Amino acid sequence: MPQRGGICLVSEEYAVILKKLITITETKNLVLANITGYDVSYISKWVNGVKLPATKYIEQINEKLAKCFAEAVITSGRTDELSVLFAVPVTRETAEFEILQQLSAAYRFSMKHHGRHRQEASVPAKVITGNHDAFLFMNTVFKEKMRNAKEGSNLLILGDFCTLLDIDFWKFLEFPNETAPHITIHVGIDLEKLSRDTKYTEQLYIILGRYLNYEFKLYHSDVLKQGNTIIMENEFVIQYSLQGERSIGICTYISDAALVQDIYNRFYVGFANQQAALAPVKTLGIEDIGFRTAFYSSDKYFFFLTNGVDFLLPTQAVSEFLAEIKASKQVTRQIGQLQIMWDEMMASGEVEFMLPMTSIIRYIETGYMFFTDKEFKMKAPYRKMHLQHALDIMEKNPKITVGVIQASMEMSEYQVTNLSFYSNYTAAFFKKNPQYIRESVCPFYVVANKKLVECFHTFFRQVKQMPMYHHYAYTDIRQKYEQYKGFVERTIDLYEDA
């Protein structure tokens, strides 16, 4: 079986796997006979490859064997030996599942090898060599398979996000946003590599913002970032070998349905057992004890806002929002508590806002924002009140500053983005613009890894060094506001009447 760096395509007979498990666990044939209900002579024939268990009973037999071997491995503390045998990490929790997968795959291999089910004997597979041909082939496969992907499917990528960026892999997933499938992409990420070069963090942000209908889950795991394997649920498996840092030397494509499912089941549990560094969530919640409560308990914040300015709102605007969503007493109380936390934050905290100029213009024209977990379009009078209220608060707290990214070709990605970033320098989350995603798609990403939070801050610090970025304190903002107040208010009225 291939070891680490590739997936385990079982190419061993049922008898061979059975014998290896018996050796590792030191289990007697008589014990296996008792737990399966078969005579010991049958067990001997299975182990020696003379006979295979009957197809109609194999599922129950394998389940009983897997349970027996798993208990023996756990009791003797030999999960590491099992990991080496199967070439995948095995824990106490996953031992039974991994053994069952191996036995099932080995049985299918033996059936084909012995001529049964001849219609499945030829496994559809292709080998493509050379970077040019491999790149074109993979691009064609993804364009075809992703277009017809089932809603909510999983794409498992045992590889590093940064390395895949270097070989232009992420271009394979480019679809117009309205036609992009809603799938979850599980992929490893090398946070050390990410922290050494901000270009990777920049591209990570751009890809998260460009592919809004995909849901990314990133894992900082050596096992999950070094496999060089891509598995599309119910569709295909691609193994690839890199030639240098920026090209593919060879790739193998597998489309046999049973084999794809077997490989998918085997590796999905590996992702499921890892904590994601970044994960999609449907809601951040506004309950008394929840993510938001902990998040807004800091004294230093950074907000990159692309979907309207959902802070510094006057009380009248919040009341309008609650009326519009027909908030219950509980929700009204919870948002009231959240508002108190925000007021405290703005009164004494160190708060830095960064906004693309297009985001400011869009808010002035439409009044649209994604407030808490709901979409909200603020009416013209409240928008004017909002601007004045924000200035009043900034005057009282000089630690509130605003940075603006001016429109330019060099910064075009940040002008059209619909992905906001909220951070208290320890935890962070992203918020998508719900106008550009399907209803079934999670609008938030939670960043649960502190090193990844730091990488994003390093990236935004680099943005602040760009000539198109301008930083403003209260006096600068007040001067700009007085200078353009008439134009801004006429623009608000114009679009309100449109």
GROMACS .gro file of C-alpha atoms in nm:
model
  498
    1MET     CA    1   0.000   0.000   0.000
    2PRO     CA    2   0.128   0.350  -0.073
    3GLN     CA    3   0.254   0.531   0.233
    4ARG     CA    4   0.217   0.894   0.337
    5GLY     CA    5   0.211   1.131   0.042
    6GLY     CA    6  -0.055   0.936  -0.143
    7ILE     CA    7  -0.382   0.762  -0.074
    8CYS     CA    8  -0.413   0.398   0.011
    9LEU     CA    9  -0.561   0.227  -0.292
   10VAL     CA   10  -0.604  -0.123  -0.153
   11SER     CA   11  -0.428  -0.363  -0.388
   12GLU     CA   12  -0.394  -0.655  -0.148
   13GLU     CA   13  -0.601  -0.967  -0.119
   14TYR     CA   14  -0.857  -1.008   0.157
   15ALA     CA   15  -0.647  -1.291   0.300
   16VAL     CA   16  -0.336  -1.072   0.319
   17ILE     CA   17  -0.513  -0.791   0.510
   18LEU     CA   18  -0.680  -1.045   0.739
   19LYS     CA   19  -0.347  -1.212   0.815
   20LYS     CA   20  -0.177  -0.879   0.892
   21LEU     CA   21  -0.457  -0.781   1.131
   22ILE     CA   22  -0.435  -1.117   1.304
   23THR     CA   23  -0.057  -1.072   1.343
   24ILE     CA   24  -0.080  -0.715   1.485
   25THR     CA   25  -0.360  -0.804   1.728
   26GLU     CA   26  -0.233  -1.157   1.809
   27THR     CA   27  -0.588  -1.284   1.766
   28LYS     CA   28  -0.647  -1.659   1.737
   29ASN     CA   29  -0.856  -1.809   1.456
   30LEU     CA   30  -1.077  -1.967   1.719
   31VAL     CA   31  -1.165  -1.622   1.858
   32LEU     CA   32  -1.262  -1.505   1.509
   33ALA     CA   33  -1.469  -1.818   1.461
   34ASN     CA   34  -1.660  -1.748   1.780
   35ILE     CA   35  -1.736  -1.382   1.704
   36THR     CA   36  -1.840  -1.447   1.340
   37GLY     CA   37  -2.030  -1.771   1.407
   38TYR     CA   38  -1.829  -1.968   1.149
   39ASP     CA   39  -1.634  -2.291   1.198
   40VAL     CA   40  -1.260  -2.239   1.257
   41SER     CA   41  -1.190  -2.432   0.932
   42TYR     CA   42  -1.369  -2.154   0.739
   43ILE     CA   43  -1.158  -1.891   0.912
   44SER     CA   44  -0.843  -2.078   0.811
   45LYS     CA   45  -0.956  -2.082   0.447
   46TRP     CA   46  -1.020  -1.705   0.454
   47VAL     CA   47  -0.678  -1.638   0.608
   48ASN     CA   48  -0.496  -1.866   0.363
   49GLY     CA   49  -0.680  -1.731   0.060
   50VAL     CA   50  -0.841  -2.062  -0.027
   51LYS     CA   51  -1.194  -1.924   0.003
   52LEU     CA   52  -1.368  -1.588   0.039
   53PRO     CA   53  -1.666  -1.522   0.267
   54ALA     CA   54  -2.004  -1.523   0.090
   55THR     CA   55  -2.093  -1.186  -0.066
   56LYS     CA   56  -2.434  -1.162   0.096
   57TYR     CA   57  -2.283  -1.199   0.445
   58ILE     CA   58  -1.958  -1.006   0.398
   59GLU     CA   59  -2.088  -0.680   0.544
   60GLN     CA   60  -2.186  -0.840   0.877
   61ILE     CA   61  -1.867  -1.048   0.885
   62ASN     CA   62  -1.642  -0.747   0.827
   63GLU     CA   63  -1.824  -0.540   1.090
   64LYS     CA   64  -1.774  -0.814   1.351
   65LEU     CA   65  -1.407  -0.861   1.253
   66ALA     CA   66  -1.342  -0.485   1.261
   67LYS     CA   67  -1.491  -0.453   1.608
   68CYS     CA   68  -1.287  -0.745   1.738
   69PHE     CA   69  -0.957  -0.623   1.588
   70ALA     CA   70  -1.020  -0.262   1.702
   71GLU     CA   71  -1.078  -0.370   2.062
   72ALA     CA   72  -0.757  -0.570   2.053
   73VAL     CA   73  -0.555  -0.282   1.904
   74ILE     CA   74  -0.687  -0.031   2.157
   75THR     CA   75  -0.633  -0.266   2.452
   76SER     CA   76  -0.273  -0.339   2.347
   77GLY     CA   77  -0.200   0.025   2.256
   78ARG     CA   78  -0.101  -0.057   1.897
   79THR     CA   79  -0.285   0.216   1.706
   80ASP     CA   80   0.052   0.346   1.581
   81GLU     CA   81   0.127   0.009   1.419
   82LEU     CA   82  -0.215   0.020   1.254
   83SER     CA   83  -0.140   0.373   1.126
   84VAL     CA   84   0.178   0.243   0.961
   85LEU     CA   85  -0.005  -0.055   0.810
   86PHE     CA   86  -0.289   0.154   0.667
   87ALA     CA   87  -0.078   0.462   0.585
   88VAL     CA   88  -0.333   0.691   0.752
   89PRO     CA   89  -0.350   0.825   1.109
   90VAL     CA   90  -0.549   0.587   1.329
   91THR     CA   91  -0.679   0.681   1.674
   92ARG     CA   92  -0.878   0.495   1.937
   93GLU     CA   93  -1.190   0.662   1.798
   94THR     CA   94  -1.126   0.576   1.432
   95ALA     CA   95  -0.965   0.231   1.461
   96GLU     CA   96  -1.282   0.029   1.400
   97PHE     CA   97  -1.385   0.247   1.105
   98GLU     CA   98  -1.039   0.223   0.941
   99ILE     CA   99  -1.021  -0.154   0.982
  100LEU     CA  100  -1.369  -0.193   0.833
  101GLN     CA  101  -1.271   0.022   0.535
  102GLN     CA  102  -0.959  -0.187   0.473
  103LEU     CA  103  -1.142  -0.517   0.496
  104SER     CA  104  -1.420  -0.398   0.264
  105ALA     CA  105  -1.179  -0.261   0.006
  106ALA     CA  106  -0.964  -0.576   0.018
  107TYR     CA  107  -1.272  -0.793  -0.032
  108ARG     CA  108  -1.371  -0.595  -0.343
  109PHE     CA  109  -1.018  -0.627  -0.476
  110SER     CA  110  -1.018  -1.003  -0.422
  111MET     CA  111  -1.357  -1.042  -0.591
  112LYS     CA  112  -1.231  -0.864  -0.900
  113HIS     CA  113  -0.899  -1.045  -0.894
  114HIS     CA  114  -1.076  -1.381  -0.886
  115GLY     CA  115  -1.296  -1.293  -1.181
  116ARG     CA  116  -1.628  -1.223  -1.005
  117HIS     CA  117  -1.828  -0.918  -1.105
  118ARG     CA  118  -1.632  -0.900  -1.430
  119GLN     CA  119  -1.826  -0.594  -1.537
  120GLU     CA  120  -1.631  -0.403  -1.268
  121ALA     CA  121  -1.295  -0.561  -1.345
  122SER     CA  122  -1.175  -0.268  -1.551
  123VAL     CA  123  -1.146   0.034  -1.327
  124PRO     CA  124  -1.179   0.356  -1.527
  125ALA     CA  125  -0.848   0.532  -1.467
  126LYS     CA  126  -0.615   0.761  -1.658
  127VAL     CA  127  -0.254   0.864  -1.613
  128ILE     CA  128  -0.148   1.201  -1.748
  129THR     CA  129   0.214   1.311  -1.759
  130GLY     CA  130   0.372   1.652  -1.806
  131ASN     CA  131   0.261   1.982  -1.654
  132HIS     CA  132   0.088   2.114  -1.966
  133ASP     CA  133  -0.124   1.806  -2.030
  134ALA     CA  134  -0.196   1.748  -1.660
  135PHE     CA  135  -0.304   2.110  -1.613
  136LEU     CA  136  -0.537   2.100  -1.915
  137PHE     CA  137  -0.683   1.767  -1.808
  138MET     CA  138  -0.750   1.877  -1.450
  139ASN     CA  139  -0.903   2.202  -1.571
  140THR     CA  140  -1.139   2.010  -1.800
  141VAL     CA  141  -1.236   1.765  -1.526
  142PHE     CA  142  -1.316   2.038  -1.274
  143LYS     CA  143  -1.513   2.247  -1.520
  144GLU     CA  144  -1.727   1.945  -1.610
  145LYS     CA  145  -1.772   1.788  -1.268
  146MET     CA  146  -1.812   2.107  -1.065
  147ARG     CA  147  -2.078   2.239  -1.300
  148ASN     CA  148  -2.296   1.939  -1.216
  149ALA     CA  149  -2.193   1.899  -0.853
  150LYS     CA  150  -2.468   1.804  -0.613
  151GLU     CA  151  -2.575   2.079  -0.372
  152GLY     CA  152  -2.375   2.053  -0.049
  153SER     CA  153  -2.114   1.811  -0.186
  154ASN     CA  154  -1.766   1.793  -0.035
  155LEU     CA  155  -1.436   1.843  -0.213
  156LEU     CA  156  -1.150   1.696  -0.007
  157ILE     CA  157  -0.805   1.829  -0.090
  158LEU     CA  158  -0.511   1.661   0.079
  159GLY     CA  159  -0.268   1.934  -0.013
  160ASP     CA  160  -0.149   2.275   0.097
  161PHE     CA  161  -0.346   2.584  -0.008
  162CYS     CA  162  -0.026   2.781  -0.076
  163THR     CA  163   0.136   2.508  -0.286
  164LEU     CA  164  -0.186   2.469  -0.485
  165LEU     CA  165  -0.183   2.845  -0.539
  166ASP     CA  166   0.169   2.820  -0.683
  167ILE     CA  167   0.055   2.568  -0.947
  168ASP     CA  168  -0.256   2.778  -1.034
  169PHE     CA  169  -0.492   2.510  -0.906
  170TRP     CA  170  -0.755   2.755  -0.777
  171LYS     CA  171  -0.823   2.873  -1.132
  172PHE     CA  172  -0.992   2.537  -1.190
  173LEU     CA  173  -1.274   2.648  -0.959
  174GLU     CA  174  -1.353   2.974  -1.139
  175PHE     CA  175  -1.721   2.999  -1.228
  176PRO     CA  176  -1.948   3.304  -1.253
  177ASN     CA  177  -2.072   3.357  -0.897
  178GLU     CA  178  -2.437   3.298  -0.992
  179THR     CA  179  -2.358   2.955  -1.144
  180ALA     CA  180  -2.093   2.836  -0.897
  181PRO     CA  181  -2.209   2.524  -0.709
  182HIS     CA  182  -2.262   2.530  -0.334
  183ILE     CA  183  -1.994   2.290  -0.214
  184THR     CA  184  -1.767   2.265   0.090
  185ILE     CA  185  -1.395   2.263   0.012
  186HIS     CA  186  -1.178   2.099   0.279
  187VAL     CA  187  -0.810   2.181   0.232
  188GLY     CA  188  -0.490   2.184   0.436
  189ILE     CA  189  -0.292   2.505   0.487
  190ASP     CA  190   0.071   2.556   0.587
  191LEU     CA  191   0.049   2.845   0.833
  192GLU     CA  192   0.428   2.872   0.853
  193LYS     CA  193   0.447   2.927   0.479
  194LEU     CA  194   0.151   3.164   0.495
  195SER     CA  195   0.320   3.374   0.765
  196ARG     CA  196   0.648   3.400   0.570
  197ASP     CA  197   0.495   3.557   0.259
  198THR     CA  198   0.192   3.788   0.267
  199LYS     CA  199   0.116   3.717  -0.098
  200TYR     CA  200  -0.040   3.389   0.014
  201THR     CA  201  -0.264   3.559   0.272
  202GLU     CA  202  -0.363   3.820   0.015
  203GLN     CA  203  -0.460   3.551  -0.233
  204LEU     CA  204  -0.641   3.356   0.038
  205TYR     CA  205  -0.853   3.662   0.114
  206ILE     CA  206  -0.915   3.724  -0.258
  207ILE     CA  207  -1.020   3.361  -0.318
  208LEU     CA  208  -1.252   3.357  -0.014
  209GLY     CA  209  -1.412   3.678  -0.142
  210ARG     CA  210  -1.427   3.574  -0.505
  211TYR     CA  211  -1.578   3.228  -0.451
  212LEU     CA  212  -1.862   3.331  -0.220
  213ASN     CA  213  -2.084   3.030  -0.292
  214TYR     CA  214  -1.810   2.787  -0.194
  215GLU     CA  215  -1.758   2.713   0.173
  216PHE     CA  216  -1.393   2.668   0.263
  217LYS     CA  217  -1.266   2.475   0.565
  218LEU     CA  218  -0.893   2.517   0.624
  219TYR     CA  219  -0.690   2.277   0.838
  220HIS     CA  220  -0.340   2.330   0.977
  221SER     CA  221  -0.243   1.964   0.974
  222ASP     CA  222   0.067   1.789   0.838
  223VAL     CA  223  -0.138   1.486   0.737
  224LEU     CA  224  -0.401   1.688   0.552
  225LYS     CA  225  -0.163   1.920   0.368
  226GLN     CA  226   0.082   1.663   0.228
  227GLY     CA  227  -0.133   1.398   0.062
  228ASN     CA  228  -0.130   1.535  -0.296
  229THR     CA  229  -0.478   1.395  -0.347
  230ILE     CA  230  -0.809   1.554  -0.450
  231ILE     CA  231  -1.138   1.372  -0.388
  232MET     CA  232  -1.469   1.497  -0.523
  233GLU     CA  233  -1.755   1.326  -0.343
  234ASN     CA  234  -1.934   1.076  -0.572
  235GLU     CA  235  -1.730   1.191  -0.873
  236PHE     CA  236  -1.354   1.132  -0.895
  237VAL     CA  237  -1.016   1.106  -0.728
  238ILE     CA  238  -0.701   1.274  -0.860
  239GLN     CA  239  -0.355   1.197  -0.728
  240TYR     CA  240  -0.076   1.425  -0.841
  241SER     CA  241   0.298   1.449  -0.808
  242LEU     CA  242   0.475   1.785  -0.815
  243GLN     CA  243   0.775   1.850  -1.034
  244GLY     CA  244   0.956   2.134  -0.864
  245GLU     CA  245   0.743   2.391  -0.680
  246ARG     CA  246   0.524   2.518  -0.962
  247SER     CA  247   0.439   2.231  -1.195
  248ILE     CA  248   0.265   1.893  -1.197
  249GLY     CA  249   0.480   1.604  -1.314
  250ILE     CA  250   0.210   1.337  -1.331
  251CYS     CA  251  -0.149   1.285  -1.220
  252THR     CA  252  -0.373   0.981  -1.194
  253TYR     CA  253  -0.749   1.010  -1.242
  254ILE     CA  254  -0.993   0.754  -1.096
  255SER     CA  255  -1.366   0.755  -1.166
  256ASP     CA  256  -1.478   0.408  -1.059
  257ALA     CA  257  -1.781   0.485  -0.838
  258ALA     CA  258  -1.718   0.218  -0.574
  259LEU     CA  259  -1.350   0.298  -0.544
  260VAL     CA  260  -1.413   0.674  -0.529
  261GLN     CA  261  -1.666   0.626  -0.251
  262ASP     CA  262  -1.431   0.395  -0.062
  263ILE     CA  263  -1.148   0.650  -0.081
  264TYR     CA  264  -1.382   0.937   0.009
  265ASN     CA  265  -1.516   0.757   0.318
  266ARG     CA  266  -1.166   0.675   0.431
  267PHE     CA  267  -1.034   1.030   0.413
  268TYR     CA  268  -1.343   1.227   0.510
  269VAL     CA  269  -1.310   1.099   0.866
  270GLY     CA  270  -0.955   1.238   0.871
  271PHE     CA  271  -1.088   1.587   0.808
  272ALA     CA  272  -1.382   1.540   1.045
  273ASN     CA  273  -1.145   1.456   1.331
  274GLN     CA  274  -0.939   1.774   1.286
  275GLN     CA  275  -1.016   2.122   1.423
  276ALA     CA  276  -1.048   2.368   1.133
  277ALA     CA  277  -0.840   2.686   1.144
  278LEU     CA  278  -1.115   2.855   0.941
  279ALA     CA  279  -1.470   2.721   0.909
  280PRO     CA  280  -1.805   2.838   0.767
  281VAL     CA  281  -2.095   2.896   1.007
  282LYS     CA  282  -2.458   2.982   0.943
  283THR     CA  283  -2.487   3.229   1.230
  284LEU     CA  284  -2.267   3.384   1.497
  285GLY     CA  285  -2.561   3.395   1.735
  286ILE     CA  286  -2.669   3.680   1.960
  287GLU     CA  287  -2.738   3.469   2.269
  288ASP     CA  288  -2.619   3.583   2.611
  289ILE     CA  289  -2.319   3.351   2.611
  290GLY     CA  290  -2.193   3.303   2.258
  291PHE     CA  291  -1.923   3.389   2.007
  292ARG     CA  292  -2.021   3.755   1.979
  293THR     CA  293  -2.028   3.805   2.357
  294ALA     CA  294  -1.672   3.676   2.389
  295PHE     CA  295  -1.557   3.857   2.076
  296TYR     CA  296  -1.667   4.201   2.194
  297SER     CA  297  -1.504   4.164   2.535
  298SER     CA  298  -1.169   4.300   2.415
  299ASP     CA  299  -1.034   4.658   2.411
  300LYS     CA  300  -0.875   4.661   2.065
  301TYR     CA  301  -1.042   4.593   1.729
  302PHE     CA  302  -0.986   4.606   1.355
  303PHE     CA  303  -1.276   4.606   1.106
  304PHE     CA  304  -1.248   4.586   0.727
  305LEU     CA  305  -1.601   4.668   0.616
  306THR     CA  306  -1.737   4.600   0.267
  307ASN     CA  307  -2.110   4.553   0.336
  308GLY     CA  308  -2.209   4.882   0.498
  309VAL     CA  309  -2.099   5.034   0.828
  310ASP     CA  310  -2.281   4.822   1.086
  311PHE     CA  311  -2.139   5.014   1.383
  312LEU     CA  312  -2.197   5.357   1.535
  313LEU     CA  313  -2.569   5.337   1.457
  314PRO     CA  314  -2.803   5.587   1.625
  315THR     CA  315  -3.068   5.441   1.856
  316GLN     CA  316  -3.349   5.534   1.613
  317ALA     CA  317  -3.190   5.324   1.336
  318VAL     CA  318  -3.163   5.020   1.563
  319SER     CA  319  -3.529   5.061   1.660
  320GLU     CA  320  -3.624   5.070   1.292
  321PHE     CA  321  -3.422   4.753   1.232
  322LEU     CA  322  -3.597   4.569   1.517
  323ALA     CA  323  -3.937   4.675   1.386
  324GLU     CA  324  -3.850   4.567   1.033
  325ILE     CA  325  -3.744   4.216   1.135
  326LYS     CA  326  -4.040   4.189   1.376
  327ALA     CA  327  -3.799   4.103   1.657
  328SER     CA  328  -3.927   3.905   1.954
  329LYS     CA  329  -3.877   4.035   2.308
  330GLN     CA  330  -3.584   3.798   2.349
  331VAL     CA  331  -3.410   3.913   2.029
  332THR     CA  332  -3.479   4.278   2.119
  333ARG     CA  333  -3.316   4.222   2.459
  334GLN     CA  334  -3.019   4.039   2.309
  335ILE     CA  335  -2.954   4.309   2.048
  336GLY     CA  336  -2.994   4.567   2.323
  337GLN     CA  337  -2.718   4.392   2.519
  338LEU     CA  338  -2.503   4.377   2.207
  339GLN     CA  339  -2.560   4.748   2.152
  340ILE     CA  340  -2.443   4.819   2.508
  341MET     CA  341  -2.123   4.625   2.439
  342TRP     CA  342  -2.069   4.819   2.116
  343ASP     CA  343  -2.129   5.150   2.294
  344GLU     CA  344  -1.869   5.057   2.557
  345MET     CA  345  -1.627   4.952   2.283
  346MET     CA  346  -1.668   5.281   2.095
  347ALA     CA  347  -1.650   5.490   2.412
  348SER     CA  348  -1.308   5.372   2.526
  349GLY     CA  349  -1.169   5.101   2.298
  350GLU     CA  350  -0.901   5.125   2.031
  351VAL     CA  351  -1.096   5.075   1.709
  352GLU     CA  352  -0.961   5.091   1.357
  353PHE     CA  353  -1.192   5.085   1.056
  354MET     CA  354  -1.076   5.019   0.700
  355LEU     CA  355  -1.317   5.065   0.408
  356PRO     CA  356  -1.283   5.052   0.030
  357MET     CA  357  -1.412   5.376  -0.125
  358THR     CA  358  -1.665   5.174  -0.325
  359SER     CA  359  -1.809   5.035   0.000
  360ILE     CA  360  -1.864   5.387   0.133
  361ILE     CA  361  -2.030   5.501  -0.189
  362ARG     CA  362  -2.248   5.190  -0.201
  363TYR     CA  363  -2.366   5.250   0.154
  364ILE     CA  364  -2.441   5.618   0.091
  365GLU     CA  365  -2.644   5.525  -0.217
  366THR     CA  366  -2.831   5.219  -0.087
  367GLY     CA  367  -2.813   5.219   0.293
  368TYR     CA  368  -2.758   4.842   0.275
  369MET     CA  369  -2.584   4.657   0.557
  370PHE     CA  370  -2.570   4.311   0.710
  371PHE     CA  371  -2.653   4.395   1.070
  372THR     CA  372  -2.598   4.113   1.322
  373ASP     CA  373  -2.735   3.817   1.118
  374LYS     CA  374  -2.995   4.008   0.916
  375GLU     CA  375  -2.997   4.221   0.603
  376PHE     CA  376  -3.107   4.578   0.658
  377LYS     CA  377  -3.156   4.879   0.432
  378MET     CA  378  -3.141   5.202   0.629
  379LYS     CA  379  -3.369   5.483   0.514
  380ALA     CA  380  -3.228   5.819   0.403
  381PRO     CA  381  -3.296   6.020   0.725
  382TYR     CA  382  -3.127   5.755   0.936
  383ARG     CA  383  -2.828   5.738   0.701
  384LYS     CA  384  -2.769   6.112   0.750
  385MET     CA  385  -2.815   6.068   1.124
  386HIS     CA  386  -2.572   5.775   1.117
  387LEU     CA  387  -2.293   5.985   0.966
  388GLN     CA  388  -2.338   6.261   1.222
  389HIS     CA  389  -2.363   6.013   1.510
  390ALA     CA  390  -2.040   5.843   1.402
  391LEU     CA  391  -1.857   6.178   1.401
  392ASP     CA  392  -1.988   6.264   1.747
  393ILE     CA  393  -1.856   5.935   1.888
  394MET     CA  394  -1.518   5.974   1.713
  395GLU     CA  395  -1.482   6.321   1.866
  396LYS     CA  396  -1.516   6.174   2.215
  397ASN     CA  397  -1.277   5.882   2.151
  398PRO     CA  398  -0.956   5.975   1.964
  399LYS     CA  399  -0.860   5.605   1.951
  400ILE     CA  400  -1.118   5.549   1.675
  401THR     CA  401  -0.959   5.591   1.332
  402VAL     CA  402  -1.071   5.530   0.975
  403GLY     CA  403  -0.867   5.416   0.674
  404VAL     CA  404  -0.994   5.440   0.316
  405ILE     CA  405  -0.870   5.248   0.013
  406GLN     CA  406  -0.906   5.476  -0.287
  407ALA     CA  407  -1.020   5.328  -0.618
  408SER     CA  408  -0.731   5.222  -0.844
  409MET     CA  409  -0.636   4.943  -1.082
  410GLU     CA  410  -0.377   4.812  -0.833
  411MET     CA  411  -0.641   4.777  -0.560
  412SER     CA  412  -0.934   4.668  -0.778
  413GLU     CA  413  -0.984   4.339  -0.588
  414TYR     CA  414  -1.057   4.533  -0.270
  415GLN     CA  415  -1.305   4.766  -0.438
  416VAL     CA  416  -1.533   4.489  -0.563
  417THR     CA  417  -1.499   4.254  -0.267
  418ASN     CA  418  -1.803   4.147  -0.065
  419LEU     CA  419  -1.620   3.991   0.228
  420SER     CA  420  -1.576   4.190   0.550
  421PHE     CA  421  -1.322   4.108   0.823
  422TYR     CA  422  -1.379   4.161   1.196
  423SER     CA  423  -1.100   4.104   1.449
  424ASN     CA  424  -1.015   4.162   1.814
  425TYR     CA  425  -0.656   4.047   1.741
  426THR     CA  426  -0.715   3.712   1.913
  427ALA     CA  427  -1.026   3.585   1.734
  428ALA     CA  428  -1.175   3.693   1.403
  429PHE     CA  429  -1.456   3.628   1.160
  430PHE     CA  430  -1.550   3.707   0.802
  431LYS     CA  431  -1.893   3.818   0.688
  432LYS     CA  432  -2.013   3.765   0.330
  433ASN     CA  433  -2.256   3.997   0.155
  434PRO     CA  434  -2.579   3.790   0.151
  435GLN     CA  435  -2.689   3.961  -0.171
  436TYR     CA  436  -2.426   3.758  -0.357
  437ILE     CA  437  -2.472   3.411  -0.208
  438ARG     CA  438  -2.736   3.141  -0.219
  439GLU     CA  439  -2.969   3.112   0.077
  440SER     CA  440  -2.822   2.773   0.169
  441VAL     CA  441  -2.466   2.908   0.189
  442CYS     CA  442  -2.314   3.004   0.527
  443PRO     CA  443  -2.258   3.381   0.537
  444PHE     CA  444  -1.980   3.371   0.800
  445TYR     CA  445  -1.634   3.225   0.844
  446VAL     CA  446  -1.494   3.192   1.196
  447VAL     CA  447  -1.114   3.208   1.223
  448ALA     CA  448  -1.033   2.982   1.516
  449ASN     CA  449  -0.653   2.976   1.484
  450LYS     CA  450  -0.460   3.268   1.637
  451LYS     CA  451  -0.169   3.232   1.395
  452LEU     CA  452  -0.409   3.262   1.102
  453VAL     CA  453  -0.559   3.574   1.262
  454GLU     CA  454  -0.207   3.718   1.282
  455CYS     CA  455  -0.146   3.637   0.914
  456PHE     CA  456  -0.453   3.836   0.813
  457HIS     CA  457  -0.339   4.131   1.024
  458THR     CA  458   0.003   4.122   0.860
  459PHE     CA  459  -0.170   4.131   0.523
  460PHE     CA  460  -0.390   4.429   0.616
  461ARG     CA  461  -0.085   4.613   0.755
  462GLN     CA  462   0.073   4.569   0.415
  463VAL     CA  463  -0.238   4.715   0.250
  464LYS     CA  464  -0.189   5.025   0.468
  465GLN     CA  465   0.153   5.077   0.309
  466MET     CA  466   0.000   5.113  -0.038
  467PRO     CA  467  -0.014   5.468  -0.183
  468MET     CA  468  -0.390   5.431  -0.242
  469TYR     CA  469  -0.454   5.392   0.131
  470HIS     CA  470  -0.529   5.701   0.341
  471HIS     CA  471  -0.559   5.707   0.719
  472TYR     CA  472  -0.785   5.959   0.897
  473ALA     CA  473  -0.837   6.066   1.256
  474TYR     CA  474  -1.144   6.255   1.377
  475THR     CA  475  -1.033   6.604   1.266
  476ASP     CA  476  -0.955   6.478   0.913
  477ILE     CA  477  -1.292   6.302   0.885
  478ARG     CA  478  -1.479   6.607   1.018
  479GLN     CA  479  -1.308   6.829   0.761
  480LYS     CA  480  -1.394   6.591   0.476
  481TYR     CA  481  -1.751   6.561   0.599
  482GLU     CA  482  -1.807   6.936   0.612
  483GLN     CA  483  -1.649   6.973   0.269
  484TYR     CA  484  -1.872   6.710   0.103
  485LYS     CA  485  -2.178   6.715   0.331
  486GLY     CA  486  -2.408   6.877   0.076
  487PHE     CA  487  -2.305   6.637  -0.199
  488VAL     CA  488  -2.343   6.331   0.028
  489GLU     CA  489  -2.689   6.429   0.152
  490ARG     CA  490  -2.814   6.510  -0.200
  491THR     CA  491  -2.684   6.172  -0.316
  492ILE     CA  492  -2.868   5.997  -0.032
  493ASP     CA  493  -3.191   6.176  -0.123
  494LEU     CA  494  -3.145   6.108  -0.494
  495TYR     CA  495  -3.111   5.732  -0.451
  496GLU     CA  496  -3.387   5.718  -0.188
  497ASP     CA  497  -3.630   5.855  -0.445
  498ALA     CA  498  -3.500   5.636  -0.730
   0.00000   0.00000   0.00000
